Short mmCIF file of C-alpha atoms in Angstrom, two decimals:
data_model
loop_
_atom_site.label_atom_id
_atom_site.label_comp_id
_atom_site.label_asym_id
_atom_site.label_seq_id
_atom_site.Cartn_x
_atom_site.Cartn_y
_atom_site.Cartn_z
CA MET A 8 -9.71 -19.15 2.00
CA PHE A 9 -11.30 -17.64 5.04
CA ARG A 10 -9.67 -19.74 7.85
CA ALA A 11 -8.42 -16.90 9.80
CA LEU A 12 -11.87 -15.65 10.44
CA ARG A 13 -12.95 -18.52 13.01
CA ILE A 14 -10.60 -16.14 15.42
CA PRO A 15 -13.59 -13.62 17.04
CA ASN A 16 -10.70 -11.15 17.49
CA TYR A 17 -9.24 -11.08 13.97
CA ARG A 18 -12.83 -11.14 13.21
CA LEU A 19 -13.40 -7.89 15.07
CA TRP A 20 -10.55 -6.61 13.08
CA THR A 21 -11.25 -7.23 9.69
CA ALA A 22 -15.57 -5.72 10.66
CA GLY A 23 -14.31 -2.35 11.41
CA ALA A 24 -10.95 -2.51 8.93
CA LEU A 25 -13.46 -2.75 5.95
CA VAL A 26 -15.65 -0.26 6.89
CA SER A 27 -12.77 2.32 7.58
CA ASN A 28 -11.33 1.34 4.36
CA ILE A 29 -14.62 2.30 2.57
CA GLY A 30 -14.22 5.21 3.94
CA THR A 31 -10.82 6.11 3.22
CA TRP A 32 -11.80 5.31 -1.10
CA MET A 33 -14.24 7.70 -0.61
CA GLN A 34 -12.22 10.26 0.55
CA ARG A 35 -9.71 9.57 -2.08
CA VAL A 36 -11.89 9.69 -4.83
CA ALA A 37 -13.66 13.06 -3.23
CA GLN A 38 -9.88 14.35 -2.90
CA ASP A 39 -8.65 14.38 -6.39
CA TRP A 40 -12.26 15.24 -7.57
CA LEU A 41 -12.07 18.46 -5.85
CA VAL A 42 -8.81 19.29 -6.69
CA LEU A 43 -9.46 19.01 -10.22
CA THR A 44 -12.56 19.85 -11.31
CA VAL A 45 -13.50 22.64 -8.38
CA LEU A 46 -10.29 23.89 -6.53
CA THR A 47 -8.09 24.01 -9.78
CA ASN A 48 -9.02 23.98 -14.14
CA HIS A 49 -7.81 20.43 -14.11
CA ASP A 50 -4.34 20.76 -12.97
CA GLY A 51 -2.56 17.43 -12.18
CA THR A 52 0.19 18.74 -11.13
CA ALA A 53 -2.15 20.05 -8.09
CA ALA A 54 -3.08 16.85 -7.93
CA GLY A 55 0.02 14.86 -7.95
CA VAL A 56 1.03 17.40 -4.99
CA THR A 57 -2.07 16.68 -3.34
CA THR A 58 -0.92 13.55 -3.31
CA GLY A 59 2.59 13.48 -2.69
CA LEU A 60 2.24 15.88 0.53
CA GLN A 61 -0.13 12.56 2.05
CA PHE A 62 2.65 10.41 1.69
CA LEU A 63 5.39 13.09 2.18
CA PRO A 64 5.44 11.88 6.51
CA ILE A 65 6.69 8.47 5.76
CA LEU A 66 9.87 9.20 4.40
CA PHE A 67 10.86 11.81 7.43
CA LEU A 68 8.48 9.31 10.10
CA GLY A 69 8.44 5.87 9.09
CA PRO A 70 11.81 4.29 10.89
CA PHE A 71 10.65 6.34 13.91
CA ALA A 72 6.90 5.21 13.91
CA GLY A 73 8.37 1.32 13.08
CA VAL A 74 10.54 1.49 16.42
CA LEU A 75 7.38 2.83 18.06
CA ALA A 76 5.47 -0.05 16.69
CA ASP A 77 8.61 -2.50 18.41
CA ARG A 78 8.27 -0.67 21.89
CA MET A 79 4.86 0.46 22.42
CA ASN A 80 1.14 -1.23 22.47
CA LYS A 81 -0.27 -1.21 19.53
CA ARG A 82 -3.55 -1.14 20.11
CA LYS A 83 -3.08 1.92 22.41
CA LEU A 84 -1.12 3.29 19.30
CA LEU A 85 -4.02 2.56 17.01
CA VAL A 86 -6.70 4.21 18.90
CA ILE A 87 -4.70 7.29 18.35
CA THR A 88 -3.66 6.85 15.08
CA GLN A 89 -7.15 6.31 13.65
CA THR A 90 -8.52 8.97 16.10
CA ALA A 91 -6.10 11.43 14.27
CA MET A 92 -7.24 10.42 10.79
CA GLY A 93 -10.71 10.95 11.59
CA PHE A 94 -10.29 14.52 12.93
CA PHE A 95 -8.36 15.63 9.29
CA ALA A 96 -11.06 14.27 7.46
CA LEU A 97 -13.33 15.89 9.12
CA CYS A 98 -12.11 18.84 9.23
CA LEU A 99 -11.81 18.95 5.28
CA GLY A 100 -15.24 18.07 4.89
CA LEU A 101 -16.11 20.83 6.90
CA LEU A 102 -14.45 23.19 4.67
CA VAL A 103 -16.19 22.31 2.35
CA VAL A 104 -19.22 21.95 3.37
CA THR A 105 -18.90 25.68 4.60
CA GLY A 106 -17.58 26.94 1.04
CA THR A 107 -14.28 27.86 2.35
CA ALA A 108 -12.04 25.29 0.84
CA GLU A 109 -8.98 26.23 -0.79
CA LEU A 110 -6.48 24.36 -2.05
CA TRP A 111 -3.79 25.55 1.01
CA HIS A 112 -6.75 23.80 3.12
CA VAL A 113 -6.28 20.57 1.35
CA TYR A 114 -2.75 20.39 1.13
CA LEU A 115 -1.96 21.50 4.91
CA LEU A 116 -4.24 18.44 5.28
CA ALA A 117 -3.94 15.82 3.37
CA LEU A 118 -0.16 16.30 5.18
CA GLY A 119 -1.77 16.19 8.16
CA LEU A 120 -3.54 12.99 7.43
CA GLY A 121 -0.28 11.30 6.05
CA VAL A 122 1.53 12.26 8.77
CA ALA A 123 -0.81 10.14 10.88
CA SER A 124 -0.73 7.28 8.20
CA ALA A 125 2.73 7.74 8.99
CA PHE A 126 2.69 6.18 12.85
CA ASP A 127 -0.84 3.92 11.75
CA ALA A 128 0.80 2.10 9.07
CA PRO A 129 3.73 -0.34 10.60
CA ALA A 130 1.16 -0.77 13.52
CA ARG A 131 -1.76 -1.84 11.82
CA GLN A 132 0.39 -4.34 10.11
CA ALA A 133 2.40 -5.65 12.52
CA PHE A 134 -0.53 -6.20 14.84
CA VAL A 135 -2.22 -8.45 12.95
CA SER A 136 0.78 -10.83 13.68
CA GLU A 137 -0.82 -10.77 16.82
CA LEU A 138 -4.01 -11.51 15.94
CA VAL A 139 -3.91 -15.15 14.90
CA PRO A 140 -1.19 -17.60 14.95
CA ALA A 141 2.10 -17.96 12.65
CA ASP A 142 0.91 -20.92 11.01
CA ASP A 143 -2.77 -18.37 10.08
CA LEU A 144 -0.49 -15.38 9.08
CA PRO A 145 -0.27 -15.46 5.28
CA ASN A 146 -4.01 -16.54 5.14
CA ALA A 147 -4.51 -12.93 7.54
CA VAL A 148 -2.47 -11.20 5.72
CA ALA A 149 -4.33 -11.77 2.31
CA LEU A 150 -7.98 -11.38 3.83
CA ASN A 151 -6.49 -7.76 4.96
CA SER A 152 -6.08 -6.93 1.17
CA ALA A 153 -9.39 -8.69 0.72
CA SER A 154 -10.84 -6.49 2.86
CA PHE A 155 -9.04 -3.21 1.73
CA ASN A 156 -9.90 -4.53 -2.04
CA LEU A 157 -13.75 -5.22 -1.22
CA ALA A 158 -14.09 -1.42 0.17
CA ARG A 159 -12.12 -0.59 -2.79
CA LEU A 160 -15.23 -1.95 -4.84
CA ALA A 161 -17.21 -0.08 -3.01
CA GLY A 162 -15.64 2.98 -2.12
CA PRO A 163 -14.83 4.47 -5.89
CA GLY A 164 -18.72 3.84 -6.90
CA VAL A 165 -20.63 4.88 -3.67
CA ALA A 166 -18.11 8.23 -3.90
CA GLY A 167 -18.69 8.84 -7.66
CA LEU A 168 -22.81 8.58 -6.89
CA ILE A 169 -22.85 11.01 -3.79
CA ILE A 170 -20.12 13.59 -5.70
CA ALA A 171 -22.80 13.62 -9.02
CA LEU A 172 -25.37 14.00 -6.68
CA LEU A 173 -24.67 16.37 -3.56
CA GLY A 174 -20.88 16.55 -4.03
CA THR A 175 -17.66 15.95 -2.11
CA ALA A 176 -17.92 16.74 1.39
CA PRO A 177 -20.21 13.98 2.34
CA ALA A 178 -17.68 12.13 0.99
CA PHE A 179 -15.14 13.29 3.90
CA LEU A 180 -17.32 13.63 6.10
CA ILE A 181 -18.46 10.28 6.50
CA ASN A 182 -14.40 8.94 6.37
CA ALA A 183 -14.30 10.99 9.32
CA ALA A 184 -17.28 8.77 10.76
CA SER A 185 -15.43 5.32 9.34
CA PHE A 186 -13.08 5.55 11.74
CA GLY A 187 -15.17 5.08 14.72
CA ALA A 188 -15.53 1.13 13.51
CA VAL A 189 -12.14 0.35 13.71
CA ILE A 190 -11.65 2.25 17.11
CA PHE A 191 -15.08 0.21 18.39
CA SER A 192 -13.09 -3.03 16.98
CA LEU A 193 -10.37 -2.74 19.17
CA SER A 194 -12.23 -1.79 22.40
CA ARG A 195 -13.94 -5.21 21.58
CA MET A 196 -10.93 -7.09 21.51
CA ARG A 197 -9.99 -10.02 24.10
CA LYS A 198 -6.79 -9.42 25.62
CA GLU A 199 -6.54 -13.15 26.59
CA GLN A 200 -6.59 -14.07 23.06
CA PHE A 201 -3.77 -11.90 21.62
CA GLN A 202 -0.62 -14.02 20.62
CA PRO A 203 1.87 -13.45 22.88
CA THR A 204 4.71 -10.58 21.29
CA THR A 205 7.88 -9.13 23.98
CA LEU A 206 7.81 -5.04 23.45
CA VAL A 207 11.36 -3.99 22.63
CA ALA A 208 13.26 -1.98 26.13
CA ARG A 209 13.90 1.45 24.99
CA GLU A 210 17.28 1.81 23.56
CA LYS A 211 19.27 3.63 21.12
CA GLY A 212 20.62 3.07 18.09
CA GLN A 213 17.59 1.07 17.45
CA ILE A 214 16.37 2.41 13.78
CA ARG A 215 20.35 1.83 13.22
CA GLU A 216 19.36 -1.74 13.98
CA GLY A 217 16.70 -2.35 12.06
CA LEU A 218 18.33 -0.82 8.99
CA ALA A 219 21.77 -3.12 9.53
CA TYR A 220 19.27 -6.31 9.63
CA VAL A 221 17.58 -5.18 6.17
CA GLY A 222 21.17 -4.60 4.69
CA LYS A 223 22.15 -8.19 6.23
CA ARG A 224 19.18 -9.54 3.91
CA PRO A 225 19.44 -9.56 -0.12
CA ASP A 226 16.26 -11.02 -0.16
CA LEU A 227 14.63 -7.90 1.65
CA LEU A 228 16.57 -5.74 -0.52
CA LEU A 229 15.71 -7.28 -3.73
CA ILE A 230 11.76 -6.70 -2.39
CA PHE A 231 12.19 -3.37 -1.75
CA GLY A 232 14.06 -2.09 -4.29
CA LEU A 233 10.87 -3.26 -6.94
CA ALA A 234 8.38 -2.09 -4.48
CA PHE A 235 9.69 0.81 -5.02
CA VAL A 236 10.09 1.00 -8.71
CA VAL A 237 6.55 -0.16 -9.11
CA SER A 238 5.04 1.89 -6.56
CA THR A 239 6.90 5.46 -7.06
CA PHE A 240 6.13 5.19 -11.38
CA GLY A 241 3.58 2.07 -11.75
CA LEU A 242 0.79 2.51 -8.84
CA ASN A 243 -0.60 5.76 -9.28
CA PHE A 244 -4.06 4.62 -10.89
CA GLN A 245 -5.95 7.04 -8.26
CA LEU A 246 -4.31 10.29 -10.10
CA THR A 247 -3.95 8.81 -13.24
CA ASN A 248 -7.45 7.76 -13.81
CA ALA A 249 -8.91 10.81 -12.47
CA MET A 250 -6.56 12.59 -15.56
CA MET A 251 -7.74 9.82 -18.17
CA ALA A 252 -11.13 9.93 -17.10
CA THR A 253 -11.17 13.77 -17.44
CA ASP A 254 -8.85 14.60 -20.28
CA VAL A 255 -8.23 11.25 -22.67
CA PHE A 256 -12.40 10.17 -22.46
CA GLY A 257 -14.14 13.46 -21.35
CA VAL A 258 -16.82 11.78 -18.56
CA GLY A 259 -17.57 12.10 -15.20
CA ALA A 260 -17.47 11.50 -11.37
CA GLY A 261 -19.42 8.08 -11.88
CA GLU A 262 -17.39 6.93 -14.30
CA PHE A 263 -14.09 8.15 -12.49
CA GLY A 264 -15.63 6.20 -9.59
CA LEU A 265 -16.55 3.07 -11.62
CA LEU A 266 -12.98 2.80 -13.03
CA GLY A 267 -11.60 2.63 -9.34
CA THR A 268 -14.01 0.09 -8.67
CA LEU A 269 -13.41 -2.28 -11.78
CA MET A 270 -9.24 -2.53 -11.03
CA ALA A 271 -10.76 -3.54 -7.44
CA VAL A 272 -12.33 -6.34 -8.96
CA GLY A 273 -8.96 -7.17 -9.93
CA THR A 274 -7.49 -6.89 -6.32
CA PHE A 275 -10.24 -8.56 -4.96
CA ALA A 276 -9.40 -11.51 -7.24
CA GLY A 277 -5.78 -11.60 -6.88
CA ALA A 278 -6.23 -11.44 -2.35
CA LEU A 279 -8.61 -14.17 -2.77
CA LEU A 280 -6.52 -15.95 -4.67
CA ALA A 281 -4.10 -15.29 -2.49
CA ALA A 282 -5.40 -16.46 0.23
CA ARG A 283 -6.23 -20.03 -0.73
CA ARG A 284 -2.28 -20.04 -0.91
CA ALA A 285 -0.18 -22.12 2.37
CA ARG A 286 2.98 -19.10 1.40
CA PRO A 287 3.85 -16.60 -0.62
CA ARG A 288 6.31 -17.74 -3.33
CA MET A 289 8.65 -15.68 -5.36
CA ARG A 290 7.48 -16.57 -9.03
CA TYR A 291 3.90 -14.45 -7.72
CA LEU A 292 6.01 -12.13 -6.42
CA LEU A 293 8.11 -11.40 -10.12
CA GLY A 294 5.61 -12.67 -12.03
CA GLY A 295 3.06 -9.49 -10.59
CA ALA A 296 5.41 -7.04 -10.90
CA VAL A 297 6.10 -7.81 -14.50
CA GLY A 298 2.19 -8.62 -15.20
CA PHE A 299 1.71 -5.15 -14.14
CA GLY A 300 4.10 -3.46 -16.49
CA LEU A 301 2.21 -5.55 -18.97
CA ALA A 302 -1.31 -4.62 -17.82
CA ALA A 303 -0.70 -1.11 -17.31
CA LEU A 304 1.17 -1.20 -20.95
CA ILE A 305 -1.52 -2.26 -23.10
CA ALA A 306 -4.50 0.16 -20.84
CA SER A 307 -1.88 3.29 -21.55
CA ALA A 308 -3.00 2.80 -25.28
CA MET A 309 -6.64 1.34 -25.37
CA PRO A 310 -8.80 3.72 -27.65
CA THR A 311 -11.95 4.12 -25.69
CA PHE A 312 -13.26 4.31 -21.98
CA PHE A 313 -14.74 0.72 -22.02
CA TRP A 314 -11.68 -0.97 -23.14
CA TYR A 315 -9.50 1.26 -20.42
CA ALA A 316 -12.21 0.74 -18.09
CA VAL A 317 -11.45 -3.94 -18.87
CA MET A 318 -7.88 -3.79 -18.43
CA MET A 319 -8.37 -2.38 -14.73
CA VAL A 320 -9.13 -5.90 -13.99
CA PRO A 321 -6.05 -7.34 -14.90
CA VAL A 322 -4.59 -4.43 -13.75
CA GLY A 323 -5.68 -4.94 -10.71
CA LEU A 324 -5.31 -8.37 -10.25
CA ALA A 325 -1.44 -8.26 -10.79
CA SER A 326 -0.38 -4.99 -9.25
CA LEU A 327 -2.64 -6.98 -6.08
CA THR A 328 -0.14 -10.46 -6.54
CA PHE A 329 2.64 -8.23 -6.65
CA LEU A 330 1.78 -6.60 -3.40
CA ASN A 331 0.43 -9.15 -1.08
CA SER A 332 3.37 -11.20 -1.70
CA SER A 333 5.85 -8.55 -0.80
CA ASN A 334 4.21 -8.02 2.19
CA THR A 335 3.29 -11.68 3.09
CA THR A 336 6.89 -12.41 3.17
CA ILE A 337 8.23 -9.93 4.67
CA GLN A 338 5.90 -10.89 7.42
CA LEU A 339 6.97 -14.04 7.46
CA SER A 340 10.93 -14.45 7.35
CA VAL A 341 11.97 -11.42 9.46
CA ASP A 342 12.38 -11.69 13.45
CA PRO A 343 9.42 -10.75 15.43
CA ALA A 344 11.85 -8.32 17.16
CA TYR A 345 12.52 -6.55 14.15
CA ARG A 346 8.83 -6.25 12.39
CA GLY A 347 7.89 -3.60 13.80
CA ARG A 348 10.95 -1.10 12.14
CA VAL A 349 10.90 -3.70 8.79
CA ILE A 350 7.64 -3.22 8.19
CA ALA A 351 7.81 0.27 8.84
CA LEU A 352 11.39 0.89 6.08
CA TYR A 353 8.46 -1.46 3.87
CA VAL A 354 6.24 1.20 4.26
CA VAL A 355 8.58 3.83 3.09
CA VAL A 356 9.49 1.96 0.15
CA VAL A 357 6.10 1.77 -1.53
CA GLN A 358 4.65 4.98 -0.33
CA GLY A 359 7.82 7.11 0.28
CA GLY A 360 8.09 7.64 -3.32
CA THR A 361 4.87 9.11 -4.28
CA PRO A 362 6.08 12.01 -3.28
CA PHE A 363 7.94 12.66 -6.15
CA GLY A 364 6.30 10.29 -8.30
CA ALA A 365 3.16 11.55 -8.14
CA PRO A 366 4.32 14.75 -9.34
CA PHE A 367 5.72 13.58 -12.00
CA VAL A 368 3.77 11.70 -13.23
CA GLY A 369 1.33 14.53 -12.94
CA TRP A 370 3.28 16.67 -14.47
CA LEU A 371 3.72 14.38 -17.99
CA GLY A 372 -0.06 13.98 -17.64
CA THR A 373 -0.08 17.95 -18.24
CA GLU A 374 2.25 18.31 -20.65
CA PHE A 375 2.37 15.44 -22.57
CA GLY A 376 -1.29 13.36 -22.31
CA ALA A 377 -2.60 11.50 -19.17
CA ARG A 378 -1.52 8.44 -21.38
CA TRP A 379 1.68 9.36 -21.56
CA SER A 380 1.51 9.44 -17.39
CA VAL A 381 0.28 5.95 -17.63
CA GLY A 382 2.22 4.60 -20.05
CA SER A 383 5.42 5.62 -18.66
CA GLY A 384 5.29 3.70 -15.07
CA ALA A 385 4.23 0.76 -16.73
CA ILE A 386 7.70 0.89 -19.33
CA ILE A 387 9.88 1.68 -16.12
CA SER A 388 7.73 -1.10 -13.86
CA LEU A 389 8.21 -3.83 -16.28
CA VAL A 390 12.04 -2.98 -16.80
CA ALA A 391 12.42 -2.96 -13.06
CA GLY A 392 9.78 -6.51 -12.96
CA LEU A 393 12.08 -8.31 -15.35
CA ILE A 394 15.75 -7.01 -13.81
CA ALA A 395 15.04 -8.40 -10.65
CA VAL A 396 13.68 -11.69 -12.66
CA ALA A 397 17.04 -11.86 -14.06
CA ILE A 398 19.02 -11.14 -10.51
CA VAL A 399 16.86 -14.11 -8.87
CA LEU A 400 17.43 -16.55 -11.74
CA HIS A 401 21.46 -15.39 -11.61
CA GLN A 402 21.24 -16.45 -7.89
CA ARG A 403 19.87 -19.64 -8.07
CA HIS A 404 22.04 -20.07 -10.99
CA LEU A 405 25.38 -19.69 -8.24
CA LYS A 406 23.01 -22.14 -5.48
CA SER A 407 23.57 -24.45 -7.81
CA ARG A 408 27.07 -24.62 -8.44
CA THR A 409 29.96 -25.89 -5.88
CA PRO A 410 32.24 -23.35 -4.36
CA ALA A 411 34.81 -24.98 -6.23
CA GLU A 412 33.21 -23.65 -9.28
CA LEU A 413 32.48 -20.62 -7.54
CA ARG A 414 35.79 -20.05 -6.57
CA ARG A 415 37.12 -20.74 -10.21
CA ARG A 416 34.76 -18.60 -11.65
CA GLY A 417 36.14 -15.94 -9.44
CA TYR A 418 33.86 -15.28 -6.67
CA ARG A 419 34.35 -14.78 -2.99
CA LEU A 420 32.78 -16.97 -0.65
CA VAL A 421 32.44 -15.81 2.76
CA PRO A 422 30.45 -17.18 5.82
CA ALA A 423 26.23 -17.14 5.62
CA MET A 424 24.70 -14.82 7.94
CA GLY A 425 21.20 -14.87 9.31
CA HIS A 426 19.15 -15.94 6.59
#
């Protein structure tokens, strides 16, 4: 389960990322709480806009960030992006400390953080393939998820406690300092232990090449489409949990943080289960999407805070199973020369819909109640998962037929290309 940790460079990366991720989750909780309870009167739309602005830059910058990740030394690029994200967190913390923070400040800094994150995400995910041999890559990707969700276990709970005692400012300042852990870990890595990679030379049309590569891969198109729908409409729990906590159950910051922690229990368990698998399988990807839709739909109908909180565990388990299977499948099946660009496009798909999905979900919660914001996303995700299952079953049915049978049924056969 932990075999990738035998590699020194990967151990350094995991340790630094764990510290930084704890700070990131603290900021996510504090940012929503600041907008909902200090800067507005429980305005779900404003919280959705804040989240949307944080993910908006990936829509426009993601393809360029992927090309940069393929061209540039990823370690140097990550030092730049991590420093920038720490700066924006520090600015927000200082504004809150001095009592001068306004909603437009939060919007602007969320946008700045999104720009830095847009360049950070493809480089960070592709960088893992330089730290471990190919045979250990599935395990390393799963342990990355485990580290992220271990931080998700600690971050929201710690943030809730800090917010209740001291307010939101310390959470932002701690997050700003936490980026130093990643920068330190990058500086301590041994160059001779990196896996050999070839940087792509600067040429025209490289974004178009990446798009064409994905367009020739039906398996990638299916994953991208399903990930877009689930992420845009279903995976908005940092927003919907805040709305459920304040509007439906009438609880405070501590209970709100607990919801994130319990969801992380499920995602952490899902990551550890994924680490035991030698290779990703399509049934885990599809089962995760369908299971997430069902679990979230049940959660939206829970009558009490206790049972809603309990349902966060299977919601987290199913969502991580889906996302980890998607990520690992892409990392293992893509030509290394295109890895940065394909990962960037995947990040665009997963995060790029949030600027539209989060405000929509926030609006639903404001107009019709928070339960609708959770339930509608669950139904959309469930339907998308079932459609993907039907597509895969149909494709497998076709593969079982002989070319002569397919021609009789009216299919036009063409030579296979690539994968």
